[in-house]
Amino acid sequence: MKHLFLLFLTVMAWMATYSSAQTSITVDGSSIRLTQGEKYTFAGVDNSFYLSPDFWTANSDGSYTFNAVTGLYQLRENTATKYIRIAPVDEDGKYTVHTEDGKGGLYVFGTGIGLATYPNAPGWTTYGDAKLAVAEVKPAYYQLTVTVGKELSPVANAIDFKFYGDVNNGHPFIPNGTVHALTNLSDQFDIDDKGHVKVNPDVVSMFVPGTKIVMTIDLTQGSKAGEFSTDVTYPPVPDYILKINDTEMTHPSGYHFVYEGNMKQNQSYTFTGADVLSDAAWYYDPDFFTKNSDGSYTFKAVDGRYHVEADVNLKFFKVYGIDDDNNPLTLQDNGTGELWMRGNNCFGKPSYATNAANWGTDISQCHAFAQVSPKVYRMTLVVGKQIDTSNFDMKNYFQAGNGGGFIVNQSAQYDDKDALAASKKVESVSYFKADDSEMTINKKGDEGIRYFSGSNHFGKNHSDTPLTEGDVYEFTYDVTKGIDHASLTIKCLGKYSTGIGTVKSTEKPVVKGIYTLQGVKLSRIVNAGVYVVNGKKVVVK
């Protein structure tokens, strides 16, 4: 009998465990008590829905183990994003508010971070339901796990968020706060005086898709003594040995391979060592390189020392001039050196969607003009790729970072006095269309890119008129007479077809179609070179 009784207890314990694994939750926005360590299933929800890995651990039997502290929670199903949102609530079904003992609700509010993916970031809305709850995995100890390119934007400067103890923007956690304070122990993020958490500029170049970041907020000593820290796991570093011609490139970090040395104008260079270099999606700056049919590249800038960087993650070459100590060049009074462009979230190379500048001063966010002939600097940008169709803001600089640059108005309201003192006024600004006719740009409603004298920034000519996607704009500064006598030409080169570079002809076509110079008809253009399009020669960069 004793053995039968023990067997009975064992069976009952197994049944209790099995029953626990089968506890079913109806996701309808009502309050439900969840127990830490218990297993749950979701009625009517398939396993393609996203659940926060901090709140839940997926099991092989299709159930999910609850990781947060035991308490009342509200679950809501978002069918559009396939995401089950979870947040702690009180006995009245209201979102819990953080208390001074370090417990209660903790929420994330801002841009560049969201669930199930970063495009679903709550932004700076005041609508409480949009905010993200951070899992309290131990009493007064919180955890938020994100992956760059998934829950966290791959554009480092697009990330800006705050922690709140109240879902309705109350109780922000700030350094030296009197009630809710947060000390920053993370190397990956900075926290400003108002509590905004942003990516540390020094690690922007290492901020690559696939990077896993576990954020912890330790409030075990109370809300006045919070500590923010991060644990980072980078994706595997490729073991490529890349070469430019016969010279091995260095591998300073992660996905970045670098050559620093002399480059000659019109000389051909080959890059070898990884299949990714020949990927059709690889971006090469058309002002610095022309790609040849054999896969090599002809260098287009003037002779000099250059930093040539192959980013095998974002698949592009970054190029800029350097001095003998490998420091980025600056523009000199005689017109030699390097000219730079910086801008907002809607400007960047190879794409503003993946590598936006956002006024960063890290070299990865500063983009160099190519000196295509002595003291003539050029930058070519494609609408919809390097700049947004409807919202962008850029400015040129004499150095990779803040300081002086070319301006059209020495009393512009957005320029500080030191920058204005170091700047030089442009003597003339000209606008042209692809057929070399003048573009009327200074009237309201005209399309195109304009140099705004009120701010010394580049932007769309009219806020209600988006630029045409695929249009290509070429910016050329001529400082052959020195930087005191600079001229700027902004030219729309024409419209590209599927981003390849088929410039529309404004002349009556002689023979319709696309042909090589040898007379071979093509269905489309896939490589840089000279072609005959509808009877007119077209240079595709």
Coordinates of C-alpha atoms in Angstrom, one line a residue:
M1 CA 0.0 0.0 0.0
K2 CA 2.8 2.3 0.8
H3 CA 4.3 1.8 -2.6
L4 CA 0.9 2.4 -4.3
F5 CA 0.5 5.6 -2.3
L6 CA 3.9 6.9 -3.4
L7 CA 3.1 6.0 -7.0
F8 CA -0.2 7.8 -6.6
L9 CA 1.6 10.9 -5.4
T10 CA 4.1 10.7 -8.2
V11 CA 1.3 10.5 -10.8
M12 CA -0.5 13.4 -9.2
A13 CA 2.7 15.5 -9.2
W14 CA 3.3 14.7 -12.9
M15 CA -0.3 15.6 -13.7
A16 CA 0.0 18.9 -11.9
T17 CA 3.2 19.7 -13.9
Y18 CA 1.5 18.7 -17.1
S19 CA -1.5 20.8 -16.2
S20 CA 0.7 23.7 -15.5
A21 CA 2.3 23.4 -18.9
Q22 CA -1.1 23.5 -20.5
T23 CA -2.4 26.7 -18.7
S24 CA -4.1 28.6 -21.5
I25 CA -4.2 32.4 -21.8
T26 CA -6.8 34.3 -23.8
V27 CA -5.3 37.4 -25.1
D28 CA -8.1 39.9 -24.8
G29 CA -6.7 42.9 -22.9
S30 CA -8.1 41.7 -19.5
S31 CA -6.0 41.4 -16.4
I32 CA -4.5 38.0 -15.6
R33 CA -2.3 36.8 -12.8
L34 CA 0.9 35.2 -14.2
T35 CA 3.3 33.2 -12.1
Q36 CA 7.1 33.3 -12.6
G37 CA 8.4 30.0 -13.8
E38 CA 5.0 28.7 -14.9
K39 CA 4.3 27.5 -18.4
Y40 CA 1.5 29.0 -20.5
T41 CA 0.0 28.6 -24.0
F42 CA -2.0 31.2 -25.9
A43 CA -5.5 30.4 -27.2
G44 CA -6.0 31.3 -30.8
V45 CA -2.5 32.6 -31.3
D46 CA 0.0 30.8 -33.5
N47 CA 3.7 30.6 -32.8
S48 CA 4.6 33.2 -35.4
F49 CA 3.7 36.0 -33.0
Y50 CA 6.5 37.8 -31.3
L51 CA 6.8 37.6 -27.5
S52 CA 9.4 39.5 -25.6
P53 CA 12.3 37.1 -24.7
D54 CA 12.6 38.9 -21.3
F55 CA 9.0 38.1 -20.4
W56 CA 8.8 34.7 -22.1
T57 CA 11.0 31.7 -22.9
A58 CA 9.7 29.4 -25.7
N59 CA 9.7 25.7 -25.0
S60 CA 9.9 22.8 -27.4
D61 CA 6.3 21.7 -26.6
G62 CA 4.9 25.0 -27.9
S63 CA 4.4 26.5 -24.4
Y64 CA 6.1 29.5 -22.9
T65 CA 7.7 29.9 -19.5
F66 CA 6.9 33.2 -17.8
N67 CA 10.2 34.9 -16.7
A68 CA 8.9 38.1 -15.0
V69 CA 7.9 38.4 -11.3
T70 CA 4.6 37.0 -10.3
G71 CA 1.8 39.5 -10.6
L72 CA -1.1 40.9 -12.6
Y73 CA -0.5 41.6 -16.2
Q74 CA -2.4 42.8 -19.3
L75 CA -1.8 41.1 -22.7
R76 CA -2.9 42.6 -26.0
E77 CA -2.7 41.1 -29.4
N78 CA -1.4 43.3 -32.3
T79 CA -2.3 41.4 -35.4
A80 CA -0.7 44.0 -37.7
T81 CA 2.8 43.5 -36.3
K82 CA 2.1 39.9 -34.9
Y83 CA 3.2 40.9 -31.5
I84 CA 1.7 40.1 -28.0
R85 CA 2.2 43.2 -25.9
I86 CA 2.5 42.7 -22.1
A87 CA 2.4 45.2 -19.3
P88 CA 2.0 45.0 -15.5
V89 CA -1.3 46.3 -14.1
D90 CA -2.8 46.8 -10.6
E91 CA -6.0 45.4 -9.1
D92 CA -8.1 48.0 -11.0
G93 CA -6.5 47.0 -14.4
K94 CA -4.4 50.2 -14.6
Y95 CA -0.8 50.2 -15.6
T96 CA 1.4 50.0 -12.5
V97 CA 3.4 53.0 -11.4
H98 CA 7.0 52.7 -10.2
T99 CA 7.5 53.1 -6.5
E100 CA 10.5 54.4 -4.5
D101 CA 11.4 50.9 -3.4
G102 CA 12.4 50.1 -7.0
K103 CA 9.4 48.0 -7.9
G104 CA 6.4 48.4 -10.1
G105 CA 6.1 49.4 -13.8
L106 CA 9.1 50.5 -15.9
Y107 CA 8.5 51.7 -19.4
V108 CA 10.5 52.6 -22.5
F109 CA 9.5 55.6 -24.6
G110 CA 11.3 57.0 -27.7
T111 CA 12.6 56.3 -31.2
G112 CA 14.7 53.5 -32.8
I113 CA 13.6 50.9 -30.3
G114 CA 10.4 48.9 -30.6
L115 CA 8.7 45.5 -30.4
A116 CA 8.3 43.4 -32.4
T117 CA 10.6 45.4 -34.6
Y118 CA 12.2 48.9 -34.3
P119 CA 9.8 50.5 -37.0
N120 CA 7.1 50.0 -34.3
A121 CA 9.0 52.3 -31.9
P122 CA 6.5 54.2 -29.7
G123 CA 8.1 57.5 -30.6
W124 CA 7.5 60.5 -28.4
T125 CA 3.7 60.0 -28.2
T126 CA 1.8 60.6 -25.0
Y127 CA -0.4 57.6 -25.7
G128 CA 0.3 55.2 -22.8
D129 CA -0.6 52.0 -24.6
A130 CA 2.1 52.6 -27.2
K131 CA 4.9 52.4 -24.6
L132 CA 6.9 49.3 -24.0
A133 CA 7.0 47.7 -20.5
V134 CA 10.4 46.4 -19.3
A135 CA 10.3 43.0 -17.7
E136 CA 10.9 42.9 -13.9
V137 CA 12.8 39.6 -13.9
K138 CA 13.7 39.8 -10.2
P139 CA 12.2 42.1 -7.6
A140 CA 13.3 45.7 -8.5
Y141 CA 15.6 44.3 -11.3
Y142 CA 14.6 44.9 -14.9
Q143 CA 15.8 43.5 -18.2
L144 CA 15.3 44.4 -21.9
T145 CA 16.9 42.4 -24.7
V146 CA 17.2 43.8 -28.2
T147 CA 19.0 42.9 -31.4
V148 CA 20.3 45.6 -33.8
G149 CA 18.4 45.4 -37.0
K150 CA 15.4 43.8 -35.3
E151 CA 14.2 45.5 -32.1
L152 CA 16.8 48.2 -32.3
S153 CA 17.4 50.4 -35.3
P154 CA 20.7 49.8 -37.3
V155 CA 21.0 53.5 -37.6
A156 CA 22.7 54.3 -34.3
N157 CA 21.8 58.0 -34.4
A158 CA 18.1 57.2 -34.8
I159 CA 18.1 55.7 -31.3
D160 CA 16.8 58.0 -28.6
F161 CA 14.7 56.7 -25.7
K162 CA 14.0 57.2 -22.0
F163 CA 13.0 55.0 -19.1
Y164 CA 9.8 56.1 -17.2
G165 CA 8.2 54.9 -14.0
D166 CA 4.8 55.9 -15.3
V167 CA 3.3 54.9 -18.7
N168 CA 1.9 58.4 -19.1
N169 CA 5.3 60.2 -19.2
G170 CA 5.7 60.5 -15.5
H171 CA 8.6 59.7 -13.3
P172 CA 11.4 59.8 -15.9
F173 CA 14.7 58.2 -14.8
I174 CA 17.5 60.8 -15.1
P175 CA 21.1 61.1 -13.8
N176 CA 21.1 62.7 -10.4
G177 CA 17.3 62.6 -10.2
T178 CA 15.8 63.3 -6.7
V179 CA 13.2 60.5 -6.9
H180 CA 14.0 58.4 -10.0
A181 CA 17.8 58.4 -10.7
L182 CA 19.8 56.3 -13.1
T183 CA 23.6 56.0 -13.1
N184 CA 25.1 54.9 -16.5
L185 CA 27.5 51.9 -16.3
S186 CA 27.2 51.1 -20.0
D187 CA 30.0 51.6 -22.6
Q188 CA 27.5 51.3 -25.5
F189 CA 25.1 54.1 -24.5
D190 CA 25.2 57.6 -23.1
I191 CA 22.5 59.2 -20.9
D192 CA 22.1 62.9 -21.0
D193 CA 20.9 65.2 -18.2
K194 CA 17.3 64.8 -19.2
G195 CA 17.5 61.0 -19.3
H196 CA 17.7 60.5 -23.0
V197 CA 19.6 57.2 -23.8
K198 CA 21.6 57.4 -27.0
V199 CA 24.4 55.3 -28.6
N200 CA 27.8 56.3 -27.5
P201 CA 29.5 58.0 -30.6
D202 CA 32.7 56.1 -29.9
V203 CA 31.1 52.7 -30.7
V204 CA 29.0 53.7 -33.7
S205 CA 31.3 51.9 -36.1
M206 CA 30.8 48.6 -34.1
F207 CA 27.0 49.0 -34.0
V208 CA 26.1 46.4 -36.6
P209 CA 23.0 44.3 -37.4
G210 CA 22.9 41.1 -35.4
T211 CA 24.5 42.7 -32.3
K212 CA 22.6 41.4 -29.2
I213 CA 22.3 43.9 -26.3
V214 CA 20.9 43.0 -22.9
M215 CA 20.0 46.1 -21.0
T216 CA 19.6 45.8 -17.2
I217 CA 18.2 48.4 -14.9
D218 CA 19.1 47.6 -11.3
L219 CA 16.7 49.3 -8.8
T220 CA 17.3 47.0 -5.9
Q221 CA 18.7 49.9 -3.9
G222 CA 15.6 51.9 -4.6
S223 CA 14.4 54.3 -7.4
K224 CA 16.9 57.0 -6.3
A225 CA 19.9 54.7 -6.8
G226 CA 19.3 53.0 -10.2
E227 CA 22.0 51.6 -12.3
F228 CA 21.9 51.1 -16.1
S229 CA 24.2 48.5 -17.7
T230 CA 24.5 46.5 -20.9
D231 CA 25.9 43.2 -21.9
V232 CA 26.7 43.0 -25.6
T233 CA 27.3 40.1 -27.9
Y234 CA 28.6 40.9 -31.3
P235 CA 27.9 38.7 -34.4
P236 CA 30.9 36.5 -35.5
V237 CA 33.7 38.5 -37.0
P238 CA 34.6 37.5 -40.5
D239 CA 38.1 36.0 -40.9
Y240 CA 38.6 37.4 -44.4
I241 CA 42.0 38.4 -45.7
L242 CA 41.1 41.3 -48.0
K243 CA 43.5 42.8 -50.5
I244 CA 43.6 45.9 -52.6
N245 CA 45.7 44.9 -55.6
D246 CA 48.5 43.0 -53.8
T247 CA 48.4 44.9 -50.5
E248 CA 46.6 43.3 -47.6
M249 CA 44.1 45.5 -45.9
T250 CA 44.1 45.8 -42.1
H251 CA 41.2 44.6 -40.0
P252 CA 40.8 47.2 -37.2
S253 CA 37.4 46.1 -36.0
G254 CA 34.4 43.9 -36.8
Y255 CA 33.2 44.2 -40.4
H256 CA 35.7 47.0 -41.3
F257 CA 38.8 46.4 -43.5
V258 CA 41.0 49.3 -44.3
Y259 CA 43.8 50.4 -46.7
E260 CA 45.6 53.6 -45.9
G261 CA 48.1 54.7 -48.6
N262 CA 48.6 56.3 -51.9
M263 CA 46.0 56.1 -54.7
K264 CA 46.5 57.4 -58.3
Q265 CA 43.8 58.9 -60.5
N266 CA 42.7 56.7 -63.4
Q267 CA 44.6 53.7 -62.0
S268 CA 42.8 50.4 -61.8
Y269 CA 42.4 48.6 -58.4
T270 CA 41.1 45.2 -57.6
F271 CA 39.6 44.1 -54.2
T272 CA 39.8 40.4 -53.4
G273 CA 39.5 38.0 -50.5
A274 CA 35.7 37.6 -50.1
D275 CA 32.7 36.9 -52.3
V276 CA 30.8 39.7 -50.8
L277 CA 33.1 42.2 -52.6
S278 CA 31.5 41.1 -55.9
D279 CA 28.0 41.2 -54.6
A280 CA 25.6 43.0 -57.0
A281 CA 24.4 45.1 -54.0
W282 CA 27.9 46.4 -53.2
Y283 CA 27.9 50.2 -53.2
Y284 CA 30.9 52.1 -54.5
D285 CA 31.0 55.8 -54.4
P286 CA 30.6 56.9 -58.1
D287 CA 32.7 60.1 -57.4
F288 CA 35.7 58.0 -56.2
F289 CA 35.3 54.9 -58.4
T290 CA 34.1 53.6 -61.7
K291 CA 33.4 49.9 -61.8
N292 CA 34.9 48.1 -64.8
S293 CA 33.5 45.0 -66.6
D294 CA 36.2 42.8 -65.1
G295 CA 35.2 43.7 -61.6
S296 CA 38.1 46.1 -61.0
Y297 CA 37.6 49.8 -60.1
T298 CA 39.2 52.9 -61.7
F299 CA 40.0 55.5 -59.1
K300 CA 38.6 58.9 -60.1
A301 CA 39.9 61.3 -57.5
V302 CA 43.3 63.1 -57.7
D303 CA 46.5 61.5 -56.7
G304 CA 47.1 61.4 -52.9
R305 CA 46.9 59.4 -49.7
Y306 CA 43.5 57.9 -48.9
H307 CA 41.6 55.9 -46.4
V308 CA 39.8 53.2 -48.3
E309 CA 37.5 51.2 -46.1
A310 CA 35.5 48.1 -47.1
D311 CA 32.5 47.6 -44.9
V312 CA 31.5 43.9 -45.5
N313 CA 28.4 44.2 -43.4
L314 CA 26.7 47.3 -45.1
K315 CA 28.5 46.4 -48.4
F316 CA 30.2 49.6 -49.4
F317 CA 33.5 51.4 -49.8
K318 CA 34.1 54.5 -47.7
V319 CA 36.9 56.8 -49.0
Y320 CA 38.4 60.1 -47.8
G321 CA 41.8 61.8 -48.0
I322 CA 44.3 61.5 -45.2
D323 CA 47.6 63.1 -44.2
D324 CA 50.9 61.3 -43.5
D325 CA 49.7 60.4 -40.0
N326 CA 46.5 58.9 -41.5
N327 CA 44.3 61.7 -40.1
P328 CA 41.3 62.9 -42.2
L329 CA 42.3 65.9 -44.3
T330 CA 40.7 69.3 -43.9
L331 CA 40.2 72.0 -46.6
Q332 CA 43.1 74.4 -46.7
D333 CA 43.0 78.1 -47.7
N334 CA 44.6 77.3 -51.1
G335 CA 41.8 74.9 -51.9
T336 CA 43.7 71.6 -51.3
G337 CA 42.7 69.0 -48.8
E338 CA 39.2 67.6 -48.3
L339 CA 35.6 68.9 -48.1
W340 CA 32.9 67.1 -46.1
M341 CA 29.1 66.8 -45.8
R342 CA 27.0 66.0 -42.8
G343 CA 23.3 65.8 -42.3
N344 CA 20.2 64.5 -40.5
N345 CA 18.6 61.1 -40.4
C346 CA 17.6 61.4 -44.0
F347 CA 21.1 61.7 -45.4
G348 CA 23.8 59.0 -45.5
K349 CA 26.0 56.7 -47.5
P350 CA 25.5 54.0 -48.8
S351 CA 22.0 54.6 -47.7
Y352 CA 20.3 56.9 -45.2
A353 CA 18.1 53.9 -44.2
T354 CA 21.2 52.0 -42.9
N355 CA 23.9 54.5 -42.3
A356 CA 22.3 57.9 -41.6
A357 CA 24.5 60.8 -40.5
N358 CA 22.2 62.5 -38.1
W359 CA 24.7 65.2 -37.4
G360 CA 27.2 62.7 -35.9
T361 CA 30.8 63.7 -35.6
D362 CA 32.1 60.1 -35.7
I363 CA 34.1 59.6 -39.0
S364 CA 31.5 57.0 -40.0
Q365 CA 28.9 59.7 -40.2
C366 CA 31.0 62.3 -42.0
H367 CA 31.1 61.9 -45.8
A368 CA 33.9 63.2 -48.0
F369 CA 33.6 65.0 -51.4
A370 CA 35.8 63.5 -54.1
Q371 CA 38.5 65.9 -55.4
V372 CA 37.9 65.0 -59.0
S373 CA 40.4 67.5 -60.3
P374 CA 42.8 69.9 -58.5
K375 CA 40.7 72.0 -56.1
V376 CA 37.3 70.8 -57.6
Y377 CA 35.2 68.7 -55.2
R378 CA 32.2 66.6 -56.1
M379 CA 29.5 64.6 -54.3
T380 CA 26.7 62.7 -56.1
L381 CA 23.5 61.7 -54.3
V382 CA 20.6 59.6 -55.4
V383 CA 17.1 60.6 -54.2
G384 CA 15.5 57.7 -52.3
K385 CA 18.9 56.2 -51.4
Q386 CA 21.4 58.7 -50.0
I387 CA 18.7 61.3 -49.4
D388 CA 15.0 61.0 -48.6
T389 CA 12.4 62.2 -51.1
S390 CA 10.6 64.4 -48.7
N391 CA 12.8 65.3 -45.7
F392 CA 16.5 65.8 -45.5
D393 CA 18.9 68.5 -44.2
M394 CA 22.6 68.7 -45.0
K395 CA 25.5 71.0 -44.7
N396 CA 29.1 71.1 -45.9
Y397 CA 32.1 71.4 -43.7
F398 CA 35.9 72.0 -44.0
Q399 CA 36.6 69.2 -41.6
A400 CA 35.1 65.9 -40.5
G401 CA 33.0 67.3 -37.7
N402 CA 31.7 70.7 -36.5
G403 CA 33.3 73.9 -37.5
G404 CA 33.6 76.1 -40.6
G405 CA 32.3 75.5 -44.1
F406 CA 31.1 77.2 -47.2
I407 CA 28.1 79.5 -46.6
V408 CA 25.9 81.9 -48.5
N409 CA 24.9 84.0 -45.6
Q410 CA 27.3 85.1 -42.9
S411 CA 24.5 86.0 -40.5
A412 CA 22.5 82.7 -40.7
Q413 CA 20.3 82.1 -37.7
Y414 CA 21.4 78.5 -37.2
D415 CA 25.2 79.0 -37.3
D416 CA 27.2 79.7 -34.1
K417 CA 29.6 82.5 -34.1
D418 CA 32.7 80.3 -34.0
A419 CA 31.6 78.3 -37.0
L420 CA 30.7 81.5 -38.9
A421 CA 34.1 83.0 -38.2
A422 CA 35.8 79.9 -39.6
S423 CA 33.5 79.8 -42.7
K424 CA 33.9 81.2 -46.2
K425 CA 31.2 82.8 -48.3
V426 CA 30.4 81.1 -51.6
E427 CA 30.7 83.7 -54.4
S428 CA 28.1 82.0 -56.7
V429 CA 25.6 79.2 -56.6
S430 CA 24.2 77.8 -59.9
Y431 CA 21.4 75.2 -60.5
F432 CA 21.2 73.1 -63.7
K433 CA 19.0 70.4 -65.2
A434 CA 20.3 67.3 -67.0
D435 CA 20.2 69.1 -70.3
D436 CA 22.4 71.9 -68.9
S437 CA 19.5 74.4 -68.9
E438 CA 19.2 76.5 -65.8
M439 CA 16.9 75.2 -63.1
T440 CA 14.6 77.8 -61.5
I441 CA 15.0 77.0 -57.9
N442 CA 14.3 80.0 -55.7
K443 CA 10.5 80.2 -56.2
K444 CA 8.0 78.5 -54.0
G445 CA 6.8 75.2 -55.6
D446 CA 9.8 74.7 -57.8
E447 CA 11.3 71.2 -57.4
G448 CA 14.9 70.4 -56.7
I449 CA 17.5 70.8 -54.0
R450 CA 18.2 74.3 -52.8
Y451 CA 21.0 75.9 -50.7
F452 CA 19.0 77.8 -48.1
S453 CA 20.7 81.1 -47.2
G454 CA 18.7 81.4 -44.0
S455 CA 20.4 78.4 -42.5
N456 CA 23.3 77.6 -44.8
H457 CA 21.9 74.1 -45.2
F458 CA 20.8 72.1 -48.2
G459 CA 17.3 70.8 -48.4
K460 CA 14.2 70.4 -50.6
N461 CA 13.1 73.6 -52.3
H462 CA 9.5 73.4 -51.2
S463 CA 8.2 71.4 -48.2
D464 CA 5.1 70.3 -50.0
T465 CA 6.9 69.0 -53.1
P466 CA 8.8 65.7 -52.6
L467 CA 11.8 65.0 -54.8
T468 CA 11.4 62.4 -57.5
E469 CA 12.8 59.1 -56.4
G470 CA 15.7 58.0 -58.6
D471 CA 16.8 61.6 -59.5
V472 CA 20.5 62.1 -59.2
Y473 CA 22.0 65.3 -57.9
E474 CA 25.6 66.4 -58.3
F475 CA 27.2 69.0 -56.0
T476 CA 30.4 70.5 -57.3
Y477 CA 32.5 73.1 -55.5
D478 CA 35.2 74.9 -57.5
V479 CA 37.9 76.4 -55.3
T480 CA 40.7 76.7 -58.0
K481 CA 40.9 80.4 -57.0
G482 CA 41.1 79.6 -53.3
I483 CA 38.4 79.1 -50.7
D484 CA 37.8 82.9 -50.7
H485 CA 36.5 82.6 -54.2
A486 CA 34.4 79.4 -54.3
S487 CA 31.6 78.6 -56.6
L488 CA 29.0 75.9 -56.2
T489 CA 27.0 74.1 -58.9
I490 CA 24.0 71.8 -58.1
K491 CA 22.9 69.8 -61.1
C492 CA 20.1 67.2 -61.5
L493 CA 21.7 64.7 -63.8
G494 CA 18.5 63.0 -64.7
K495 CA 16.3 60.1 -63.6
Y496 CA 17.6 56.7 -62.9
S497 CA 15.6 53.6 -63.8
T498 CA 15.5 51.1 -60.9
G499 CA 18.6 52.8 -59.5
I500 CA 20.8 51.8 -62.4
G501 CA 21.4 55.1 -64.1
T502 CA 19.4 55.5 -67.3
V503 CA 19.4 59.2 -67.8
K504 CA 16.4 60.5 -69.7
S505 CA 17.2 62.3 -73.0
T506 CA 15.5 65.6 -73.6
E507 CA 16.3 65.4 -77.4
K508 CA 14.2 63.7 -80.0
P509 CA 15.4 60.0 -80.2
V510 CA 17.1 58.8 -83.3
V511 CA 17.0 55.1 -82.5
K512 CA 14.9 54.0 -79.6
G513 CA 16.6 51.5 -77.1
I514 CA 19.8 51.0 -75.2
Y515 CA 23.0 50.1 -77.1
T516 CA 26.7 49.7 -76.3
L517 CA 29.1 51.8 -78.3
Q518 CA 29.7 48.7 -80.4
G519 CA 26.0 48.6 -81.4
V520 CA 24.9 45.7 -79.2
K521 CA 21.3 46.2 -78.0
L522 CA 20.7 45.8 -74.3
S523 CA 17.5 45.2 -72.3
R524 CA 18.8 47.3 -69.4
I525 CA 22.0 48.8 -68.1
V526 CA 23.8 46.8 -65.4
N527 CA 27.4 48.3 -65.4
A528 CA 28.9 51.7 -65.4
G529 CA 30.2 53.0 -68.7
V530 CA 29.1 54.9 -71.9
Y531 CA 25.9 53.9 -73.7
V532 CA 23.7 55.1 -76.4
V533 CA 20.2 55.6 -75.1
N534 CA 17.5 56.7 -77.6
G535 CA 20.2 58.0 -79.9
K536 CA 22.2 60.0 -77.3
K537 CA 25.4 59.1 -75.5
V538 CA 24.9 58.7 -71.8
V539 CA 27.6 58.3 -69.1
V540 CA 26.5 55.9 -66.4
K541 CA 28.5 56.2 -63.1

